[in-house]
């Protein structure tokens, strides 16, 4: 007990060895000793009982160190076994982290703890909004509780912390401490390192948390290997968190897009080309390809209603020529000729029994490797607006015609009468040069006013009338 930490064979309590000692008076075999400095030795051990008065009073144990090359070989074998366990655990951990399922962190930490033979493994997560490295310690309230795996007993919150030295508040020691660019370690008063923690960092400097391991008592060379394992696992966790953040951002973006698509008054749709065609092909060939190979991959309720369908699900999968059998070739030609970009294009559709329907269409094509692969578009029906505008124009024309008739039949006739009376007055006043000139001037004014009324009348009356 003074020279070693433990032996692999406790012969004092081994019934098989006791039977051999009683039968032969001696036992020998191979044992493995762990010394105080944690080095291991393979030894040959022989045990002889001390008998006095017919009773065993004790034992004489002789340990003979096996040749050095045997010990070194065994240590190398152990290191290889340790490495194989660690690599196997890393492979299993990477498979879990690349899956789409949420990770059971306690299970993941236990996997690594069993592989490296640690006393405990833990992970302290920093909330996503604390994404930049700070020059001051994080407050404890800004972190989540650590996820801990312990080998022998259930973990407690107070089990895991980093010793920053005497006089430091324990609440500050919980792995949410000032980052100084180095690995965080926990040491005993003797200077022996017993724990190691590494930051889980993204390539962009986002700090996701800290990953740590409690060694207990371990050979130094194994601790160095475990630190590399922590770094690899930290990189895997960083990739996992970055993907989760990206997936969440994509989910929110898709949610906003879906909300907009479902609530907008415009019809929105997406066509996928089952056979993408070259943008350098002849226009007629491209027009035929759009009509033949365009399939509805997405649309909202407004678009489904325009197509006479009850729901978007009934539109998805339909060929464009099936969903819009009366689509005019001129519209597709205009789309191709515009470089696959239609902006506020006014389109008139002829409908049986309902007259014309009017639409404003926007469409843009996606080009990949000089091939048209999909078409995004939106349209809004403006039939009611166009018909209202037509009614307004007709009403205005009617009002103009009425004003024109009033001018022509009313004011025009009065001016004609005034001009005729002035002409008669001119004849009567021919002997008086002064009065004759004034009457003539009035007659000319009346004639000019009548002419102006006729011009206004012609401007207010449509040409065909």
Short mmCIF file of C-alpha atoms in Angstrom, two decimals:
data_model
loop_
_atom_site.label_atom_id
_atom_site.label_comp_id
_atom_site.label_asym_id
_atom_site.label_seq_id
_atom_site.Cartn_x
_atom_site.Cartn_y
_atom_site.Cartn_z
CA UNK A 1 0.00 0.00 0.00
CA UNK A 2 2.95 2.32 0.56
CA UNK A 3 4.70 1.61 -2.70
CA UNK A 4 1.80 1.12 -5.10
CA UNK A 5 -1.65 2.52 -5.78
CA UNK A 6 -3.16 -0.86 -6.59
CA UNK A 7 -2.49 -4.43 -7.75
CA UNK A 8 -4.52 -6.31 -10.31
CA UNK A 9 -4.47 -9.46 -8.12
CA UNK A 10 -5.59 -9.33 -4.51
CA UNK A 11 -4.21 -12.75 -3.53
CA UNK A 12 -5.19 -12.27 0.12
CA UNK A 13 -8.85 -12.74 -0.77
CA UNK A 14 -8.54 -15.07 -3.80
CA UNK A 15 -9.92 -18.53 -2.89
CA UNK A 16 -8.24 -20.19 -5.87
CA UNK A 17 -4.81 -18.93 -4.79
CA UNK A 18 -5.53 -20.01 -1.21
CA UNK A 19 -6.28 -23.54 -2.40
CA UNK A 20 -2.98 -23.67 -4.32
CA UNK A 21 -1.06 -22.36 -1.32
CA UNK A 22 -2.60 -25.02 0.91
CA UNK A 23 -1.87 -27.76 -1.59
CA UNK A 24 1.62 -26.78 -2.84
CA UNK A 25 2.79 -24.32 -0.22
CA UNK A 26 3.57 -21.68 -2.88
CA UNK A 27 1.89 -19.76 -5.68
CA UNK A 28 3.34 -17.74 -8.59
CA UNK A 29 1.78 -15.75 -11.42
CA UNK A 30 1.73 -12.49 -13.48
CA UNK A 31 0.52 -9.28 -11.85
CA UNK A 32 0.20 -5.62 -12.94
CA UNK A 33 1.13 -2.92 -10.45
CA UNK A 34 0.20 0.76 -10.64
CA UNK A 35 2.89 2.82 -8.91
CA UNK A 36 2.47 6.08 -7.02
CA UNK A 37 3.50 8.07 -10.10
CA UNK A 38 0.78 6.29 -12.10
CA UNK A 39 3.26 4.28 -14.11
CA UNK A 40 2.35 0.63 -14.58
CA UNK A 41 4.61 -2.38 -14.26
CA UNK A 42 4.13 -5.93 -15.40
CA UNK A 43 5.69 -8.19 -12.73
CA UNK A 44 6.07 -11.86 -11.81
CA UNK A 45 4.81 -12.43 -8.28
CA UNK A 46 5.41 -15.39 -5.99
CA UNK A 47 3.61 -15.87 -2.67
CA UNK A 48 4.72 -18.10 0.22
CA UNK A 49 2.62 -18.45 3.38
CA UNK A 50 4.14 -17.99 6.86
CA UNK A 51 2.88 -20.84 9.06
CA UNK A 52 3.30 -21.02 12.81
CA UNK A 53 1.61 -23.56 15.00
CA UNK A 54 -0.25 -24.96 12.02
CA UNK A 55 -1.86 -21.60 11.21
CA UNK A 56 -1.08 -19.02 8.52
CA UNK A 57 0.34 -15.92 10.16
CA UNK A 58 1.05 -13.95 6.97
CA UNK A 59 2.62 -14.09 3.52
CA UNK A 60 5.91 -13.40 1.88
CA UNK A 61 5.28 -11.82 -1.55
CA UNK A 62 8.14 -11.42 -3.99
CA UNK A 63 7.70 -9.15 -7.04
CA UNK A 64 10.17 -9.52 -9.89
CA UNK A 65 9.98 -6.80 -12.54
CA UNK A 66 9.50 -8.20 -16.03
CA UNK A 67 12.01 -7.07 -18.64
CA UNK A 68 11.59 -3.42 -19.65
CA UNK A 69 10.68 -4.23 -23.26
CA UNK A 70 7.71 -6.27 -22.09
CA UNK A 71 6.41 -3.35 -19.99
CA UNK A 72 6.89 -0.83 -22.81
CA UNK A 73 5.17 -3.15 -25.27
CA UNK A 74 2.23 -3.51 -22.94
CA UNK A 75 2.00 0.24 -22.47
CA UNK A 76 2.01 0.71 -26.22
CA UNK A 77 -0.75 -1.87 -26.53
CA UNK A 78 -2.77 -0.01 -23.92
CA UNK A 79 -2.26 3.29 -25.73
CA UNK A 80 -3.35 1.70 -29.00
CA UNK A 81 -6.43 0.23 -27.31
CA UNK A 82 -7.16 3.66 -25.81
CA UNK A 83 -6.79 5.34 -29.19
CA UNK A 84 -9.04 2.79 -30.88
CA UNK A 85 -11.71 3.33 -28.23
CA UNK A 86 -11.46 7.08 -28.63
CA UNK A 87 -11.57 6.99 -32.43
CA UNK A 88 -14.54 4.65 -32.36
CA UNK A 89 -16.30 6.98 -29.92
CA UNK A 90 -15.52 10.00 -32.12
CA UNK A 91 -16.96 8.23 -35.16
CA UNK A 92 -20.13 7.39 -33.23
CA UNK A 93 -20.32 10.95 -31.88
CA UNK A 94 -19.92 12.43 -35.37
CA UNK A 95 -22.72 10.20 -36.66
CA UNK A 96 -25.00 11.50 -33.92
CA UNK A 97 -24.01 15.12 -34.51
CA UNK A 98 -24.56 15.05 -38.28
CA UNK A 99 -28.05 13.57 -37.95
CA UNK A 100 -31.15 15.77 -38.04
CA UNK A 101 -32.27 14.62 -34.60
CA UNK A 102 -31.72 16.55 -31.39
CA UNK A 103 -28.69 15.40 -29.42
CA UNK A 104 -28.92 13.76 -26.00
CA UNK A 105 -25.91 15.57 -24.55
CA UNK A 106 -25.64 13.40 -21.44
CA UNK A 107 -25.50 10.32 -23.67
CA UNK A 108 -22.93 11.97 -25.94
CA UNK A 109 -20.75 13.01 -23.00
CA UNK A 110 -21.03 9.54 -21.49
CA UNK A 111 -19.89 8.03 -24.76
CA UNK A 112 -16.72 10.12 -24.65
CA UNK A 113 -16.24 9.62 -20.91
CA UNK A 114 -16.34 5.84 -21.25
CA UNK A 115 -13.93 5.97 -24.17
CA UNK A 116 -11.26 8.06 -22.45
CA UNK A 117 -11.83 6.63 -18.99
CA UNK A 118 -12.59 10.02 -17.42
CA UNK A 119 -14.23 10.59 -14.06
CA UNK A 120 -16.67 13.06 -15.59
CA UNK A 121 -17.29 14.98 -18.82
CA UNK A 122 -19.29 18.20 -19.01
CA UNK A 123 -20.49 20.86 -21.40
CA UNK A 124 -21.57 24.40 -20.50
CA UNK A 125 -23.54 26.12 -23.25
CA UNK A 126 -23.43 29.87 -23.89
CA UNK A 127 -26.72 31.25 -25.30
CA UNK A 128 -26.66 31.95 -29.02
CA UNK A 129 -26.96 35.72 -28.59
CA UNK A 130 -23.57 35.76 -26.77
CA UNK A 131 -21.82 35.11 -30.05
CA UNK A 132 -18.71 37.30 -29.65
CA UNK A 133 -15.76 36.68 -27.36
CA UNK A 134 -15.82 39.15 -24.53
CA UNK A 135 -12.99 40.73 -22.54
CA UNK A 136 -14.94 40.41 -19.30
CA UNK A 137 -16.39 37.33 -17.59
CA UNK A 138 -19.84 36.21 -18.59
CA UNK A 139 -22.41 36.47 -15.84
CA UNK A 140 -23.69 33.19 -14.52
CA UNK A 141 -27.25 34.15 -15.45
CA UNK A 142 -26.22 34.35 -19.12
CA UNK A 143 -25.35 30.65 -19.27
CA UNK A 144 -27.39 27.51 -19.15
CA UNK A 145 -26.87 24.85 -16.51
CA UNK A 146 -23.98 22.52 -17.37
CA UNK A 147 -24.72 19.13 -18.86
CA UNK A 148 -22.67 16.64 -16.89
CA UNK A 149 -21.85 12.95 -17.10
CA UNK A 150 -20.24 11.27 -14.08
CA UNK A 151 -18.93 7.76 -13.97
CA UNK A 152 -19.90 6.68 -10.46
CA UNK A 153 -22.76 8.90 -9.27
CA UNK A 154 -25.39 11.31 -10.62
CA UNK A 155 -23.96 14.72 -11.40
CA UNK A 156 -24.76 17.83 -9.40
CA UNK A 157 -24.61 21.40 -10.56
CA UNK A 158 -21.88 22.31 -8.10
CA UNK A 159 -19.63 19.46 -9.26
CA UNK A 160 -18.19 21.25 -12.26
CA UNK A 161 -16.23 24.47 -12.08
CA UNK A 162 -12.85 25.81 -12.99
CA UNK A 163 -10.53 26.84 -10.16
CA UNK A 164 -9.41 30.36 -11.01
CA UNK A 165 -7.42 30.72 -7.81
CA UNK A 166 -8.05 31.77 -4.23
CA UNK A 167 -10.44 34.60 -3.49
CA UNK A 168 -12.55 34.13 -6.62
CA UNK A 169 -16.29 33.85 -6.09
CA UNK A 170 -17.47 30.29 -6.80
CA UNK A 171 -20.32 31.59 -9.01
CA UNK A 172 -17.73 33.09 -11.34
CA UNK A 173 -15.87 29.79 -11.58
CA UNK A 174 -18.53 27.99 -13.58
CA UNK A 175 -16.74 27.79 -16.87
CA UNK A 176 -18.31 31.07 -17.93
CA UNK A 177 -15.18 33.01 -17.26
CA UNK A 178 -12.84 35.35 -19.04
CA UNK A 179 -11.46 33.89 -22.24
CA UNK A 180 -7.73 34.42 -22.49
CA UNK A 181 -6.97 32.31 -25.55
CA UNK A 182 -5.75 29.32 -23.53
CA UNK A 183 -7.23 26.06 -22.39
CA UNK A 184 -8.77 26.24 -18.95
CA UNK A 185 -7.41 23.74 -16.45
CA UNK A 186 -8.05 22.73 -12.86
CA UNK A 187 -5.07 21.72 -10.73
CA UNK A 188 -4.51 20.44 -7.23
CA UNK A 189 -2.28 22.13 -4.69
CA UNK A 190 0.51 19.74 -5.69
CA UNK A 191 0.40 21.12 -9.23
CA UNK A 192 -1.07 17.95 -10.72
CA UNK A 193 -3.59 18.72 -13.46
CA UNK A 194 -6.93 17.04 -12.84
CA UNK A 195 -9.26 18.76 -15.33
CA UNK A 196 -9.20 20.39 -18.72
CA UNK A 197 -11.74 22.55 -20.59
CA UNK A 198 -11.66 23.87 -24.14
CA UNK A 199 -13.93 26.51 -25.75
CA UNK A 200 -16.33 25.37 -28.45
CA UNK A 201 -15.70 27.99 -31.15
CA UNK A 202 -17.00 28.42 -34.66
CA UNK A 203 -14.63 29.53 -37.46
CA UNK A 204 -16.34 32.95 -37.27
CA UNK A 205 -15.51 33.32 -33.55
CA UNK A 206 -18.94 32.45 -32.18
CA UNK A 207 -18.56 31.03 -28.68
CA UNK A 208 -21.03 28.21 -28.11
CA UNK A 209 -19.74 27.04 -24.74
CA UNK A 210 -17.05 25.04 -22.99
CA UNK A 211 -16.32 21.33 -23.12
CA UNK A 212 -14.37 19.81 -20.24
CA UNK A 213 -13.20 16.57 -18.67
CA UNK A 214 -12.28 15.57 -15.11
CA UNK A 215 -9.43 13.07 -15.20
CA UNK A 216 -9.22 11.81 -11.66
CA UNK A 217 -5.76 10.24 -11.71
CA UNK A 218 -4.46 9.52 -15.20
CA UNK A 219 -1.06 9.10 -16.85
CA UNK A 220 0.20 12.42 -18.24
CA UNK A 221 0.60 11.13 -21.77
CA UNK A 222 -3.05 10.06 -21.79
CA UNK A 223 -4.15 13.51 -20.65
CA UNK A 224 -2.43 15.05 -23.65
CA UNK A 225 -4.27 12.64 -25.93
CA UNK A 226 -7.55 13.45 -24.19
CA UNK A 227 -7.02 17.17 -24.79
CA UNK A 228 -6.81 16.45 -28.51
CA UNK A 229 -9.99 14.41 -28.22
CA UNK A 230 -11.70 17.36 -26.56
CA UNK A 231 -10.59 19.65 -29.36
CA UNK A 232 -11.95 17.28 -32.04
CA UNK A 233 -15.23 16.83 -30.19
CA UNK A 234 -15.40 20.61 -29.68
CA UNK A 235 -15.06 21.12 -33.44
CA UNK A 236 -17.83 18.58 -34.04
CA UNK A 237 -20.07 20.32 -31.53
CA UNK A 238 -19.31 23.70 -33.11
CA UNK A 239 -20.34 22.34 -36.52
CA UNK A 240 -23.50 20.89 -34.96
CA UNK A 241 -24.44 24.22 -33.33
CA UNK A 242 -23.69 26.20 -36.49
CA UNK A 243 -25.91 23.86 -38.48
CA UNK A 244 -28.67 24.15 -35.88
CA UNK A 245 -28.42 27.95 -36.00
CA UNK A 246 -28.50 27.90 -39.81
CA UNK A 247 -31.46 25.51 -39.79
CA UNK A 248 -33.32 27.74 -37.35
CA UNK A 249 -32.61 30.82 -39.46
CA UNK A 250 -33.79 28.93 -42.55
CA UNK A 251 -36.93 27.79 -40.72
CA UNK A 252 -37.77 31.35 -39.67
CA UNK A 253 -37.07 32.63 -43.16
CA UNK A 254 -39.29 29.94 -44.66
CA UNK A 255 -41.97 30.75 -42.07
CA UNK A 256 -41.87 34.43 -43.03
CA UNK A 257 -42.00 33.51 -46.70
CA UNK A 258 -44.95 31.17 -46.16
CA UNK A 259 -46.77 33.80 -44.13
CA UNK A 260 -46.27 36.36 -46.88
CA UNK A 261 -47.28 33.96 -49.65
CA UNK A 262 -50.41 32.82 -47.83
CA UNK A 263 -51.59 36.30 -46.85
CA UNK A 264 -50.76 38.35 -49.95
CA UNK A 265 -53.51 39.23 -52.38
CA UNK A 266 -51.26 38.38 -55.34
CA UNK A 267 -51.16 34.98 -56.97
CA UNK A 268 -47.66 33.49 -56.50
CA UNK A 269 -46.35 30.40 -58.23
CA UNK A 270 -43.21 28.48 -59.15
CA UNK A 271 -42.71 26.34 -62.23
CA UNK A 272 -39.99 23.70 -62.49
CA UNK A 273 -38.71 22.60 -65.90
CA UNK A 274 -38.74 18.81 -66.10
CA UNK A 275 -36.27 19.17 -68.94
CA UNK A 276 -34.22 22.37 -68.64
CA UNK A 277 -33.46 23.82 -72.06
CA UNK A 278 -30.59 25.87 -73.37
CA UNK A 279 -31.08 29.62 -73.43
CA UNK A 280 -29.29 29.75 -76.78
CA UNK A 281 -31.93 27.64 -78.54
CA UNK A 282 -34.31 29.13 -81.09
CA UNK A 283 -37.19 31.18 -79.67
CA UNK A 284 -39.85 28.84 -81.05
CA UNK A 285 -38.06 25.85 -79.54
CA UNK A 286 -37.86 27.55 -76.15
CA UNK A 287 -41.55 28.51 -76.25
CA UNK A 288 -42.51 24.90 -77.00
CA UNK A 289 -40.24 23.65 -74.18
CA UNK A 290 -41.82 26.02 -71.64
CA UNK A 291 -45.30 24.85 -72.58
CA UNK A 292 -44.36 21.17 -72.65
CA UNK A 293 -42.06 20.76 -69.62
CA UNK A 294 -43.17 23.40 -67.10
CA UNK A 295 -44.74 21.82 -64.01
CA UNK A 296 -46.30 23.66 -61.08
CA UNK A 297 -44.08 23.00 -58.05
CA UNK A 298 -45.64 25.59 -55.76
CA UNK A 299 -48.46 28.11 -55.61
CA UNK A 300 -50.61 29.88 -53.05
CA UNK A 301 -54.36 29.80 -52.52
CA UNK A 302 -54.96 32.90 -54.66
CA UNK A 303 -53.28 31.25 -57.65
CA UNK A 304 -55.22 28.03 -57.11
CA UNK A 305 -58.47 30.02 -57.07
CA UNK A 306 -57.55 31.77 -60.33
CA UNK A 307 -56.99 28.35 -61.89
CA UNK A 308 -60.36 27.11 -60.63
CA UNK A 309 -58.85 24.72 -58.06
CA UNK A 310 -59.97 24.30 -54.45
CA UNK A 311 -56.48 24.14 -52.95
CA UNK A 312 -52.82 24.60 -53.97
CA UNK A 313 -52.22 20.88 -53.45
CA UNK A 314 -54.40 20.15 -56.48
CA UNK A 315 -52.29 22.45 -58.63
CA UNK A 316 -48.87 21.14 -57.63
CA UNK A 317 -47.68 18.53 -60.12
CA UNK A 318 -49.84 19.74 -63.01
CA UNK A 319 -48.22 20.64 -66.29
CA UNK A 320 -48.68 24.30 -67.19
CA UNK A 321 -50.57 23.39 -70.36
CA UNK A 322 -53.00 21.31 -68.25
CA UNK A 323 -53.58 23.98 -65.62
CA UNK A 324 -53.83 26.86 -68.16
CA UNK A 325 -55.13 25.33 -71.40
CA UNK A 326 -55.99 28.73 -72.95
CA UNK A 327 -52.59 30.32 -72.31
CA UNK A 328 -51.62 32.37 -75.35
CA UNK A 329 -48.33 31.63 -77.09
CA UNK A 330 -47.68 35.37 -77.39
CA UNK A 331 -47.27 35.62 -73.61
CA UNK A 332 -44.59 32.90 -73.54
CA UNK A 333 -42.87 34.48 -76.55
CA UNK A 334 -42.81 37.81 -74.72
CA UNK A 335 -41.30 36.11 -71.65
CA UNK A 336 -38.53 34.45 -73.69
CA UNK A 337 -37.84 37.60 -75.75
CA UNK A 338 -37.53 39.73 -72.58
CA UNK A 339 -34.63 37.62 -71.31
CA UNK A 340 -36.90 35.66 -68.96
CA UNK A 341 -37.98 38.78 -67.05
CA UNK A 342 -41.50 40.16 -67.32
CA UNK A 343 -42.21 43.26 -65.23
CA UNK A 344 -45.76 44.59 -64.86
CA UNK A 345 -46.83 42.97 -68.10
CA UNK A 346 -50.53 43.55 -68.88
CA UNK A 347 -52.24 40.44 -70.15
CA UNK A 348 -55.81 40.01 -71.42
CA UNK A 349 -57.34 36.55 -71.22
CA UNK A 350 -60.45 35.63 -73.19
CA UNK A 351 -62.91 33.62 -71.13
CA UNK A 352 -66.02 31.91 -72.41
CA UNK A 353 -69.20 33.47 -71.06
CA UNK A 354 -67.32 35.98 -68.90
CA UNK A 355 -65.76 38.31 -71.43
CA UNK A 356 -62.16 39.38 -71.05
CA UNK A 357 -60.19 39.16 -67.82
CA UNK A 358 -57.23 41.44 -67.21
CA UNK A 359 -54.00 40.57 -65.35
CA UNK A 360 -50.68 42.20 -64.47
CA UNK A 361 -47.91 39.56 -64.56
CA UNK A 362 -44.37 39.49 -63.19
CA UNK A 363 -42.12 36.54 -63.96
CA UNK A 364 -38.42 35.78 -63.73
CA UNK A 365 -36.49 32.71 -64.83
CA UNK A 366 -33.62 31.00 -63.00
CA UNK A 367 -30.63 30.23 -65.22
CA UNK A 368 -28.12 27.54 -64.26
CA UNK A 369 -25.30 26.55 -66.61
CA UNK A 370 -26.99 28.47 -69.44
CA UNK A 371 -30.19 26.46 -69.00
CA UNK A 372 -33.58 27.65 -67.78
CA UNK A 373 -34.46 25.45 -64.80
CA UNK A 374 -37.39 27.20 -63.10
CA UNK A 375 -39.72 30.19 -63.33
CA UNK A 376 -40.91 32.27 -60.40
CA UNK A 377 -43.91 34.48 -60.95
CA UNK A 378 -46.75 36.48 -59.52
CA UNK A 379 -49.85 37.99 -61.00
CA UNK A 380 -52.77 40.04 -59.86
CA UNK A 381 -56.15 40.26 -61.55
CA UNK A 382 -57.17 43.83 -62.36
CA UNK A 383 -60.40 43.05 -64.22
CA UNK A 384 -62.54 45.05 -61.80
CA UNK A 385 -60.20 48.02 -62.00
CA UNK A 386 -60.10 47.95 -65.80
CA UNK A 387 -63.88 47.70 -66.06
CA UNK A 388 -64.26 50.58 -63.60
CA UNK A 389 -61.87 52.65 -65.67
CA UNK A 390 -63.90 51.85 -68.79
CA UNK A 391 -67.08 52.90 -67.04
CA UNK A 392 -65.43 56.14 -65.95
CA UNK A 393 -64.31 56.84 -69.51
CA UNK A 394 -67.79 56.13 -70.87
CA UNK A 395 -69.36 58.40 -68.24
CA UNK A 396 -66.89 61.16 -69.07
CA UNK A 397 -67.60 60.83 -72.77
CA UNK A 398 -71.34 61.05 -72.13
CA UNK A 399 -70.82 64.17 -70.04
CA UNK A 400 -68.65 65.72 -72.74
CA UNK A 401 -71.25 64.95 -75.35
CA UNK A 402 -73.98 66.55 -73.23
CA UNK A 403 -71.88 69.68 -72.69
CA UNK A 404 -71.10 69.79 -76.40
CA UNK A 405 -74.76 69.51 -77.33
CA UNK A 406 -75.67 72.24 -74.86
CA UNK A 407 -73.05 74.53 -76.34
CA UNK A 408 -74.03 73.74 -79.92
CA UNK A 409 -77.79 73.78 -79.50
CA UNK A 410 -78.02 76.50 -76.88
CA UNK A 411 -75.15 79.01 -76.84
CA UNK A 412 -74.33 78.44 -80.51
CA UNK A 413 -77.90 79.18 -81.65
CA UNK A 414 -78.06 82.33 -79.51
CA UNK A 415 -74.77 83.59 -80.97
CA UNK A 416 -76.03 82.88 -84.49
CA UNK A 417 -79.18 84.92 -83.73
CA UNK A 418 -77.07 87.80 -82.34
CA UNK A 419 -74.88 87.79 -85.44
CA UNK A 420 -77.88 87.86 -87.78
CA UNK A 421 -79.52 90.76 -85.87
CA UNK A 422 -76.24 92.70 -86.00
CA UNK A 423 -75.99 92.18 -89.72
CA UNK A 424 -79.56 93.57 -90.15
CA UNK A 425 -78.66 96.50 -87.92
CA UNK A 426 -75.57 97.19 -90.05
CA UNK A 427 -77.75 97.52 -93.13
CA UNK A 428 -80.04 99.99 -91.37
CA UNK A 429 -77.16 102.08 -90.06
CA UNK A 430 -75.23 102.19 -93.32
CA UNK A 431 -75.81 105.98 -93.57
CA UNK A 432 -74.18 106.54 -90.17
CA UNK A 433 -70.56 105.58 -90.57
CA UNK A 434 -69.85 105.53 -86.82
CA UNK A 435 -72.85 103.39 -85.85
CA UNK A 436 -72.37 101.13 -88.84
CA UNK A 437 -68.77 100.35 -87.74
CA UNK A 438 -69.89 99.52 -84.19
CA UNK A 439 -72.65 97.21 -85.41
CA UNK A 440 -70.18 95.52 -87.76
CA UNK A 441 -67.73 95.01 -84.90
CA UNK A 442 -70.44 93.37 -82.76
CA UNK A 443 -71.34 91.11 -85.68
CA UNK A 444 -67.69 90.03 -86.05
CA UNK A 445 -67.40 89.28 -82.30
CA UNK A 446 -70.57 87.17 -82.45
CA UNK A 447 -69.21 85.27 -85.47
CA UNK A 448 -65.88 84.56 -83.69
CA UNK A 449 -67.70 83.39 -80.54
CA UNK A 450 -69.91 81.09 -82.60
CA UNK A 451 -66.84 79.67 -84.35
CA UNK A 452 -65.15 79.03 -80.98
CA UNK A 453 -68.27 77.24 -79.69
CA UNK A 454 -68.22 74.95 -82.75
CA UNK A 455 -64.53 74.15 -82.10
CA UNK A 456 -65.25 73.26 -78.46
CA UNK A 457 -68.17 71.14 -79.54
CA UNK A 458 -66.03 69.17 -82.00
CA UNK A 459 -63.39 68.63 -79.26
CA UNK A 460 -65.96 67.26 -76.80
CA UNK A 461 -67.71 65.00 -79.30
CA UNK A 462 -66.04 61.66 -80.35
CA UNK A 463 -64.90 61.61 -83.94
CA UNK A 464 -67.08 58.69 -84.90
CA UNK A 465 -70.18 60.59 -83.83
#
